[in-house]
Amino acid sequence: MKNLTFILLISLLTFSATYAQEEDNSEYRYWCFVLGVNHGFSAPENTNQTMMIHSPKGDMYKAKASGFSYVPGYQVGALYNFDLKNNKTGVVAGVEFVNYGFATKYETVDNKLYDVKQTFRATAVSVPLLFKFGTSDIYRDMKYFTIGARANYNISVMQGQKAGWESQKYGVKLTGDQINSISVAGVLGFNIGMFSCNANYMFMNFVNDGNAEFEGIKGGLYIYTSLNIPLCRWLSVHNWQAEKIRRKLHGSTY
């Protein structure tokens, strides 16, 4: 919570500073405030991965991982945009506070009477570095594609488990030797106005799959959908309320 508060404070200070300055080339360098959700789609790396399930009657059943699983998360942060003066390319870098995860569902092999869903959720500080490009003026239209990478510093990871016959969910925090502090993903996406969508493919897992308990688990694909608010003159040109704030901070009527 402290990390989230710090990022929000920095973003608000950046908003004030950006609107207070008036430079001829300020449109080529501006901050964006990011608020969004991410969608984690994952499957076990080894589709034959198995585990033993305790049934409600106490019997033991062999279970196998089945299909894709979905885990939602969120992200909030600030991104710095440096647009080149050709108006068609640029670079984006910043910091975000991210909560994301993946899951694996296990079903009993012989009769499929019982199932258990195992979830891993990480809290991380994320640093994206993206190259952006478009066919028209990317500052004026705010329409462009992005490609690059995202590095996550994983602060903590929670493991959750819920059996199909129980209403309560079991959860525990993983220890340091069970998680990878750094995880890296490739990024490919697009931005239209104040909406952005990025596909992030995790090259390495945030759970230490060298541990026999987590063998075969893989992070998979994460789709980030965000409200991406540019803190520059573009926003005030397209929104009168934002323009009034800019004029008040700048101390002018134009």
PDB file of C-alpha atoms in Angstrom:
ATOM      1  CA  MET A   1       0.000   0.000   0.000  1.00  0.00           C
ATOM      2  CA  LYS A   2       2.888   2.372   0.753  1.00  0.00           C
ATOM      3  CA  ASN A   3       4.387   1.692  -2.685  1.00  0.00           C
ATOM      4  CA  LEU A   4       1.058   2.433  -4.365  1.00  0.00           C
ATOM      5  CA  THR A   5       0.649   5.701  -2.429  1.00  0.00           C
ATOM      6  CA  PHE A   6       4.184   6.765  -3.376  1.00  0.00           C
ATOM      7  CA  ILE A   7       3.571   6.162  -7.093  1.00  0.00           C
ATOM      8  CA  LEU A   8       0.274   8.083  -7.009  1.00  0.00           C
ATOM      9  CA  LEU A   9       1.955  11.020  -5.248  1.00  0.00           C
ATOM     10  CA  ILE A  10       4.777  11.134  -7.790  1.00  0.00           C
ATOM     11  CA  SER A  11       2.236  11.019 -10.613  1.00  0.00           C
ATOM     12  CA  LEU A  12       0.265  13.963  -9.195  1.00  0.00           C
ATOM     13  CA  LEU A  13       3.428  16.030  -8.718  1.00  0.00           C
ATOM     14  CA  THR A  14       4.418  15.220 -12.288  1.00  0.00           C
ATOM     15  CA  PHE A  15       0.984  16.380 -13.486  1.00  0.00           C
ATOM     16  CA  SER A  16       1.435  19.760 -11.813  1.00  0.00           C
ATOM     17  CA  ALA A  17       4.985  20.210 -13.063  1.00  0.00           C
ATOM     18  CA  THR A  18       4.088  19.294 -16.627  1.00  0.00           C
ATOM     19  CA  TYR A  19       1.196  21.731 -16.865  1.00  0.00           C
ATOM     20  CA  ALA A  20       3.176  24.512 -15.203  1.00  0.00           C
ATOM     21  CA  GLN A  21       5.928  24.475 -17.846  1.00  0.00           C
ATOM     22  CA  GLU A  22       5.651  26.072 -21.285  1.00  0.00           C
ATOM     23  CA  GLU A  23       8.354  25.004 -23.730  1.00  0.00           C
ATOM     24  CA  ASP A  24       8.264  25.056 -27.510  1.00  0.00           C
ATOM     25  CA  ASN A  25       9.275  21.405 -27.690  1.00  0.00           C
ATOM     26  CA  SER A  26       7.372  20.177 -24.610  1.00  0.00           C
ATOM     27  CA  GLU A  27       5.064  18.083 -26.805  1.00  0.00           C
ATOM     28  CA  TYR A  28       7.985  15.782 -27.575  1.00  0.00           C
ATOM     29  CA  ARG A  29       8.595  14.984 -23.903  1.00  0.00           C
ATOM     30  CA  TYR A  30       5.676  14.284 -21.580  1.00  0.00           C
ATOM     31  CA  TRP A  31       4.482  11.977 -18.798  1.00  0.00           C
ATOM     32  CA  CYS A  32       1.461   9.681 -18.803  1.00  0.00           C
ATOM     33  CA  PHE A  33      -0.499   8.476 -15.802  1.00  0.00           C
ATOM     34  CA  VAL A  34      -1.409   4.785 -16.163  1.00  0.00           C
ATOM     35  CA  LEU A  35      -4.269   2.962 -14.459  1.00  0.00           C
ATOM     36  CA  GLY A  36      -5.480  -0.403 -15.667  1.00  0.00           C
ATOM     37  CA  VAL A  37      -6.081  -4.112 -15.285  1.00  0.00           C
ATOM     38  CA  ASN A  38      -4.126  -7.117 -16.532  1.00  0.00           C
ATOM     39  CA  HIS A  39      -5.385 -10.527 -17.531  1.00  0.00           C
ATOM     40  CA  GLY A  40      -3.192 -13.579 -16.892  1.00  0.00           C
ATOM     41  CA  PHE A  41      -3.698 -16.638 -19.118  1.00  0.00           C
ATOM     42  CA  SER A  42      -1.574 -19.625 -18.173  1.00  0.00           C
ATOM     43  CA  ALA A  43      -1.170 -23.357 -18.632  1.00  0.00           C
ATOM     44  CA  PRO A  44       1.277 -25.863 -17.151  1.00  0.00           C
ATOM     45  CA  GLU A  45       4.458 -26.212 -19.172  1.00  0.00           C
ATOM     46  CA  ASN A  46       4.118 -29.968 -18.873  1.00  0.00           C
ATOM     47  CA  THR A  47       0.515 -31.005 -19.616  1.00  0.00           C
ATOM     48  CA  ASN A  48       1.102 -34.321 -17.818  1.00  0.00           C
ATOM     49  CA  GLN A  49       1.942 -32.610 -14.534  1.00  0.00           C
ATOM     50  CA  THR A  50       0.186 -34.460 -11.713  1.00  0.00           C
ATOM     51  CA  MET A  51      -0.576 -34.068  -8.013  1.00  0.00           C
ATOM     52  CA  MET A  52      -2.446 -36.004  -5.318  1.00  0.00           C
ATOM     53  CA  ILE A  53      -5.799 -34.675  -4.109  1.00  0.00           C
ATOM     54  CA  HIS A  54      -7.387 -35.442  -0.742  1.00  0.00           C
ATOM     55  CA  SER A  55     -11.088 -36.057  -1.328  1.00  0.00           C
ATOM     56  CA  PRO A  56     -13.789 -34.900   1.146  1.00  0.00           C
ATOM     57  CA  LYS A  57     -13.861 -38.481   2.474  1.00  0.00           C
ATOM     58  CA  GLY A  58     -10.093 -38.510   3.012  1.00  0.00           C
ATOM     59  CA  ASP A  59      -9.227 -40.729   0.053  1.00  0.00           C
ATOM     60  CA  MET A  60      -6.255 -39.908  -2.183  1.00  0.00           C
ATOM     61  CA  TYR A  61      -6.743 -39.403  -5.928  1.00  0.00           C
ATOM     62  CA  LYS A  62      -4.222 -38.764  -8.658  1.00  0.00           C
ATOM     63  CA  ALA A  63      -5.042 -35.526 -10.534  1.00  0.00           C
ATOM     64  CA  LYS A  64      -3.724 -33.992 -13.773  1.00  0.00           C
ATOM     65  CA  ALA A  65      -3.427 -30.340 -14.810  1.00  0.00           C
ATOM     66  CA  SER A  66      -6.097 -29.383 -17.334  1.00  0.00           C
ATOM     67  CA  GLY A  67      -6.461 -26.474 -19.744  1.00  0.00           C
ATOM     68  CA  PHE A  68      -5.803 -22.743 -19.482  1.00  0.00           C
ATOM     69  CA  SER A  69      -6.588 -20.704 -16.380  1.00  0.00           C
ATOM     70  CA  TYR A  70      -7.366 -16.996 -15.965  1.00  0.00           C
ATOM     71  CA  VAL A  71      -6.228 -14.651 -13.170  1.00  0.00           C
ATOM     72  CA  PRO A  72      -7.020 -10.881 -13.163  1.00  0.00           C
ATOM     73  CA  GLY A  73      -4.706  -8.202 -11.742  1.00  0.00           C
ATOM     74  CA  TYR A  74      -4.070  -4.447 -11.855  1.00  0.00           C
ATOM     75  CA  GLN A  75      -1.356  -1.859 -12.489  1.00  0.00           C
ATOM     76  CA  VAL A  76      -0.836   1.832 -11.704  1.00  0.00           C
ATOM     77  CA  GLY A  77       2.122   4.087 -12.461  1.00  0.00           C
ATOM     78  CA  ALA A  78       3.730   6.760 -14.627  1.00  0.00           C
ATOM     79  CA  LEU A  79       5.366   6.535 -18.074  1.00  0.00           C
ATOM     80  CA  TYR A  80       7.704   9.059 -19.665  1.00  0.00           C
ATOM     81  CA  ASN A  81       7.310   9.576 -23.429  1.00  0.00           C
ATOM     82  CA  PHE A  82      10.161  10.879 -25.558  1.00  0.00           C
ATOM     83  CA  ASP A  83       8.874  11.442 -29.112  1.00  0.00           C
ATOM     84  CA  LEU A  84      11.362  12.072 -31.874  1.00  0.00           C
ATOM     85  CA  LYS A  85      10.788  15.167 -34.004  1.00  0.00           C
ATOM     86  CA  ASN A  86       9.811  13.118 -37.051  1.00  0.00           C
ATOM     87  CA  ASN A  87       6.491  12.733 -35.163  1.00  0.00           C
ATOM     88  CA  LYS A  88       6.297   9.028 -36.037  1.00  0.00           C
ATOM     89  CA  THR A  89       8.620   7.292 -33.566  1.00  0.00           C
ATOM     90  CA  GLY A  90       9.559   7.538 -29.907  1.00  0.00           C
ATOM     91  CA  VAL A  91      10.554   5.788 -26.683  1.00  0.00           C
ATOM     92  CA  VAL A  92       8.502   5.060 -23.551  1.00  0.00           C
ATOM     93  CA  ALA A  93       9.927   4.179 -20.120  1.00  0.00           C
ATOM     94  CA  GLY A  94       8.578   4.373 -16.600  1.00  0.00           C
ATOM     95  CA  VAL A  95       7.644   2.576 -13.393  1.00  0.00           C
ATOM     96  CA  GLU A  96       4.442   0.806 -12.388  1.00  0.00           C
ATOM     97  CA  PHE A  97       3.107  -0.944  -9.304  1.00  0.00           C
ATOM     98  CA  VAL A  98       1.727  -4.280 -10.566  1.00  0.00           C
ATOM     99  CA  ASN A  99      -0.288  -7.130  -9.121  1.00  0.00           C
ATOM    100  CA  TYR A 100      -0.491 -10.143 -11.461  1.00  0.00           C
ATOM    101  CA  GLY A 101      -0.738 -13.916 -11.341  1.00  0.00           C
ATOM    102  CA  PHE A 102      -1.394 -17.288 -12.902  1.00  0.00           C
ATOM    103  CA  ALA A 103      -3.231 -20.473 -11.959  1.00  0.00           C
ATOM    104  CA  THR A 104      -3.381 -24.187 -12.675  1.00  0.00           C
ATOM    105  CA  LYS A 105      -6.486 -26.356 -12.331  1.00  0.00           C
ATOM    106  CA  TYR A 106      -6.142 -30.059 -11.465  1.00  0.00           C
ATOM    107  CA  GLU A 107      -8.831 -32.700 -12.069  1.00  0.00           C
ATOM    108  CA  THR A 108      -8.875 -36.305 -10.886  1.00  0.00           C
ATOM    109  CA  VAL A 109      -7.676 -38.571 -13.689  1.00  0.00           C
ATOM    110  CA  ASP A 110     -10.081 -41.530 -13.555  1.00  0.00           C
ATOM    111  CA  ASN A 111     -13.495 -40.067 -12.784  1.00  0.00           C
ATOM    112  CA  LYS A 112     -13.118 -36.241 -12.676  1.00  0.00           C
ATOM    113  CA  LEU A 113     -15.107 -36.146  -9.447  1.00  0.00           C
ATOM    114  CA  TYR A 114     -12.836 -33.640  -7.728  1.00  0.00           C
ATOM    115  CA  ASP A 115     -10.787 -30.618  -8.723  1.00  0.00           C
ATOM    116  CA  VAL A 116      -8.343 -28.184  -7.103  1.00  0.00           C
ATOM    117  CA  LYS A 117      -7.318 -24.759  -8.432  1.00  0.00           C
ATOM    118  CA  GLN A 118      -3.845 -23.538  -7.450  1.00  0.00           C
ATOM    119  CA  THR A 119      -3.151 -19.803  -7.842  1.00  0.00           C
ATOM    120  CA  PHE A 120       0.069 -17.781  -7.615  1.00  0.00           C
ATOM    121  CA  ARG A 121      -0.196 -13.983  -7.350  1.00  0.00           C
ATOM    122  CA  ALA A 122       2.782 -11.615  -7.330  1.00  0.00           C
ATOM    123  CA  THR A 123       3.146  -7.996  -6.194  1.00  0.00           C
ATOM    124  CA  ALA A 124       5.901  -6.260  -8.154  1.00  0.00           C
ATOM    125  CA  VAL A 125       7.524  -3.013  -9.238  1.00  0.00           C
ATOM    126  CA  SER A 126       7.556  -3.079 -13.028  1.00  0.00           C
ATOM    127  CA  VAL A 127       9.836  -1.143 -15.393  1.00  0.00           C
ATOM    128  CA  PRO A 128       8.681  -1.145 -19.037  1.00  0.00           C
ATOM    129  CA  LEU A 129      10.943   0.035 -21.870  1.00  0.00           C
ATOM    130  CA  LEU A 130       9.119   0.378 -25.184  1.00  0.00           C
ATOM    131  CA  PHE A 131       9.745   1.661 -28.698  1.00  0.00           C
ATOM    132  CA  LYS A 132       6.667   3.280 -30.250  1.00  0.00           C
ATOM    133  CA  PHE A 133       5.923   4.017 -33.897  1.00  0.00           C
ATOM    134  CA  GLY A 134       3.003   5.039 -36.113  1.00  0.00           C
ATOM    135  CA  THR A 135       2.106   6.013 -39.659  1.00  0.00           C
ATOM    136  CA  SER A 136       0.861   9.510 -38.749  1.00  0.00           C
ATOM    137  CA  ASP A 137       1.729  12.155 -36.144  1.00  0.00           C
ATOM    138  CA  ILE A 138       1.883  10.040 -32.964  1.00  0.00           C
ATOM    139  CA  TYR A 139       1.644  13.080 -30.672  1.00  0.00           C
ATOM    140  CA  ARG A 140      -1.308  14.763 -32.402  1.00  0.00           C
ATOM    141  CA  ASP A 141      -3.308  11.565 -33.012  1.00  0.00           C
ATOM    142  CA  MET A 142      -2.061   9.484 -30.043  1.00  0.00           C
ATOM    143  CA  LYS A 143      -2.233   6.409 -32.275  1.00  0.00           C
ATOM    144  CA  TYR A 144       0.824   4.167 -32.340  1.00  0.00           C
ATOM    145  CA  PHE A 145       2.172   0.628 -31.885  1.00  0.00           C
ATOM    146  CA  THR A 146       4.602  -0.435 -29.154  1.00  0.00           C
ATOM    147  CA  ILE A 147       7.258  -3.137 -28.926  1.00  0.00           C
ATOM    148  CA  GLY A 148       9.800  -3.749 -26.178  1.00  0.00           C
ATOM    149  CA  ALA A 149      10.294  -5.458 -22.807  1.00  0.00           C
ATOM    150  CA  ARG A 150       9.111  -5.304 -19.203  1.00  0.00           C
ATOM    151  CA  ALA A 151      11.221  -6.184 -16.143  1.00  0.00           C
ATOM    152  CA  ASN A 152       9.418  -6.990 -12.895  1.00  0.00           C
ATOM    153  CA  TYR A 153      10.996  -6.866  -9.450  1.00  0.00           C
ATOM    154  CA  ASN A 154       8.771  -9.269  -7.501  1.00  0.00           C
ATOM    155  CA  ILE A 155       8.310  -8.068  -3.925  1.00  0.00           C
ATOM    156  CA  SER A 156       6.145 -10.958  -2.725  1.00  0.00           C
ATOM    157  CA  VAL A 157       4.222 -13.965  -4.051  1.00  0.00           C
ATOM    158  CA  MET A 158       1.133 -15.573  -2.526  1.00  0.00           C
ATOM    159  CA  GLN A 159       0.097 -19.156  -3.231  1.00  0.00           C
ATOM    160  CA  GLY A 160      -3.622 -19.890  -3.016  1.00  0.00           C
ATOM    161  CA  GLN A 161      -5.466 -23.186  -3.276  1.00  0.00           C
ATOM    162  CA  LYS A 162      -9.193 -23.882  -3.450  1.00  0.00           C
ATOM    163  CA  ALA A 163     -10.787 -27.325  -3.610  1.00  0.00           C
ATOM    164  CA  GLY A 164     -13.969 -27.757  -5.631  1.00  0.00           C
ATOM    165  CA  TRP A 165     -15.869 -29.143  -2.639  1.00  0.00           C
ATOM    166  CA  GLU A 166     -14.854 -26.430  -0.162  1.00  0.00           C
ATOM    167  CA  SER A 167     -16.057 -22.821   0.129  1.00  0.00           C
ATOM    168  CA  GLN A 168     -12.888 -21.496   1.807  1.00  0.00           C
ATOM    169  CA  LYS A 169      -9.571 -20.841   0.068  1.00  0.00           C
ATOM    170  CA  TYR A 170      -6.172 -21.665   1.541  1.00  0.00           C
ATOM    171  CA  GLY A 171      -3.344 -19.166   1.080  1.00  0.00           C
ATOM    172  CA  VAL A 172       0.318 -18.847   2.082  1.00  0.00           C
ATOM    173  CA  LYS A 173       3.187 -16.458   1.311  1.00  0.00           C
ATOM    174  CA  LEU A 174       6.108 -18.088  -0.500  1.00  0.00           C
ATOM    175  CA  THR A 175       9.601 -17.814   0.949  1.00  0.00           C
ATOM    176  CA  GLY A 176      12.511 -16.094  -0.786  1.00  0.00           C
ATOM    177  CA  ASP A 177      14.033 -19.296  -2.159  1.00  0.00           C
ATOM    178  CA  GLN A 178      10.725 -20.260  -3.792  1.00  0.00           C
ATOM    179  CA  ILE A 179      10.391 -17.149  -5.975  1.00  0.00           C
ATOM    180  CA  ASN A 180      12.438 -15.384  -8.647  1.00  0.00           C
ATOM    181  CA  SER A 181      13.040 -11.756  -7.694  1.00  0.00           C
ATOM    182  CA  ILE A 182      13.332 -10.680 -11.345  1.00  0.00           C
ATOM    183  CA  SER A 183      11.064 -11.779 -14.196  1.00  0.00           C
ATOM    184  CA  VAL A 184      11.177 -10.462 -17.768  1.00  0.00           C
ATOM    185  CA  ALA A 185       8.486 -10.282 -20.455  1.00  0.00           C
ATOM    186  CA  GLY A 186       8.397  -9.258 -24.100  1.00  0.00           C
ATOM    187  CA  VAL A 187       5.786  -6.603 -24.959  1.00  0.00           C
ATOM    188  CA  LEU A 188       3.755  -5.941 -28.116  1.00  0.00           C
ATOM    189  CA  GLY A 189       0.765  -3.587 -28.208  1.00  0.00           C
ATOM    190  CA  PHE A 190      -0.940  -0.410 -29.368  1.00  0.00           C
ATOM    191  CA  ASN A 191      -2.301   2.909 -28.072  1.00  0.00           C
ATOM    192  CA  ILE A 192      -5.402   4.798 -29.273  1.00  0.00           C
ATOM    193  CA  GLY A 193      -6.094   8.116 -27.563  1.00  0.00           C
ATOM    194  CA  MET A 194      -6.120   7.401 -23.828  1.00  0.00           C
ATOM    195  CA  PHE A 195      -6.531   3.620 -24.195  1.00  0.00           C
ATOM    196  CA  SER A 196      -3.639   1.172 -24.474  1.00  0.00           C
ATOM    197  CA  CYS A 197      -3.485  -2.591 -24.828  1.00  0.00           C
ATOM    198  CA  ASN A 198      -0.288  -4.647 -24.524  1.00  0.00           C
ATOM    199  CA  ALA A 199       0.401  -8.360 -24.778  1.00  0.00           C
ATOM    200  CA  ASN A 200       3.175  -9.425 -22.383  1.00  0.00           C
ATOM    201  CA  TYR A 201       4.746 -12.865 -22.807  1.00  0.00           C
ATOM    202  CA  MET A 202       6.645 -14.012 -19.710  1.00  0.00           C
ATOM    203  CA  PHE A 203      10.012 -15.510 -20.671  1.00  0.00           C
ATOM    204  CA  MET A 204      10.758 -16.544 -17.099  1.00  0.00           C
ATOM    205  CA  ASN A 205       8.465 -17.450 -14.246  1.00  0.00           C
ATOM    206  CA  PHE A 206       8.184 -15.562 -10.941  1.00  0.00           C
ATOM    207  CA  VAL A 207       7.919 -18.906  -9.129  1.00  0.00           C
ATOM    208  CA  ASN A 208      11.170 -20.848  -8.850  1.00  0.00           C
ATOM    209  CA  ASP A 209      10.262 -23.865 -10.956  1.00  0.00           C
ATOM    210  CA  GLY A 210      13.514 -25.529  -9.893  1.00  0.00           C
ATOM    211  CA  ASN A 211      11.596 -26.404  -6.737  1.00  0.00           C
ATOM    212  CA  ALA A 212      10.043 -29.876  -7.174  1.00  0.00           C
ATOM    213  CA  GLU A 213       6.713 -28.635  -5.771  1.00  0.00           C
ATOM    214  CA  PHE A 214       6.280 -26.156  -8.633  1.00  0.00           C
ATOM    215  CA  GLU A 215       7.880 -28.169 -11.434  1.00  0.00           C
ATOM    216  CA  GLY A 216       6.194 -27.641 -14.796  1.00  0.00           C
ATOM    217  CA  ILE A 217       4.410 -24.375 -13.886  1.00  0.00           C
ATOM    218  CA  LYS A 218       4.785 -21.525 -16.363  1.00  0.00           C
ATOM    219  CA  GLY A 219       3.623 -17.889 -16.192  1.00  0.00           C
ATOM    220  CA  GLY A 220       2.293 -17.565 -19.747  1.00  0.00           C
ATOM    221  CA  LEU A 221       0.567 -14.597 -21.422  1.00  0.00           C
ATOM    222  CA  TYR A 222      -0.561 -11.348 -19.776  1.00  0.00           C
ATOM    223  CA  ILE A 223      -2.815  -8.795 -21.503  1.00  0.00           C
ATOM    224  CA  TYR A 224      -2.516  -5.270 -20.042  1.00  0.00           C
ATOM    225  CA  THR A 225      -5.442  -2.910 -20.743  1.00  0.00           C
ATOM    226  CA  SER A 226      -4.917   0.601 -19.382  1.00  0.00           C
ATOM    227  CA  LEU A 227      -6.266   4.121 -19.196  1.00  0.00           C
ATOM    228  CA  ASN A 228      -3.212   6.043 -20.384  1.00  0.00           C
ATOM    229  CA  ILE A 229      -3.618   9.775 -19.581  1.00  0.00           C
ATOM    230  CA  PRO A 230      -1.034  12.032 -21.313  1.00  0.00           C
ATOM    231  CA  LEU A 231      -0.048  14.900 -18.993  1.00  0.00           C
ATOM    232  CA  CYS A 232       0.643  17.484 -21.698  1.00  0.00           C
ATOM    233  CA  ARG A 233      -1.074  20.049 -23.937  1.00  0.00           C
ATOM    234  CA  TRP A 234      -2.685  17.224 -25.924  1.00  0.00           C
ATOM    235  CA  LEU A 235      -5.007  16.549 -22.994  1.00  0.00           C
ATOM    236  CA  SER A 236      -6.074  20.174 -22.597  1.00  0.00           C
ATOM    237  CA  VAL A 237      -6.683  20.556 -26.350  1.00  0.00           C
ATOM    238  CA  HIS A 238      -9.113  17.633 -26.193  1.00  0.00           C
ATOM    239  CA  ASN A 239     -10.679  18.446 -22.808  1.00  0.00           C
ATOM    240  CA  TRP A 240     -11.869  21.869 -21.622  1.00  0.00           C
ATOM    241  CA  GLN A 241     -11.724  20.962 -17.907  1.00  0.00           C
ATOM    242  CA  ALA A 242      -8.083  19.965 -18.314  1.00  0.00           C
ATOM    243  CA  GLU A 243      -7.391  23.226 -20.161  1.00  0.00           C
ATOM    244  CA  LYS A 244      -8.853  25.255 -17.284  1.00  0.00           C
ATOM    245  CA  ILE A 245      -6.560  23.408 -14.846  1.00  0.00           C
ATOM    246  CA  ARG A 246      -3.562  24.104 -17.096  1.00  0.00           C
ATOM    247  CA  ARG A 247      -4.372  27.828 -17.271  1.00  0.00           C
ATOM    248  CA  LYS A 248      -4.844  28.043 -13.497  1.00  0.00           C
ATOM    249  CA  LEU A 249      -1.494  26.341 -12.831  1.00  0.00           C
ATOM    250  CA  HIS A 250       0.234  28.457 -15.439  1.00  0.00           C
ATOM    251  CA  GLY A 251      -1.388  31.648 -14.137  1.00  0.00           C
ATOM    252  CA  SER A 252      -2.733  32.761 -17.508  1.00  0.00           C
ATOM    253  CA  THR A 253      -5.988  33.021 -19.436  1.00  0.00           C
ATOM    254  CA  TYR A 254      -4.686  31.438 -22.631  1.00  0.00           C
TER     255      TYR A 254
END
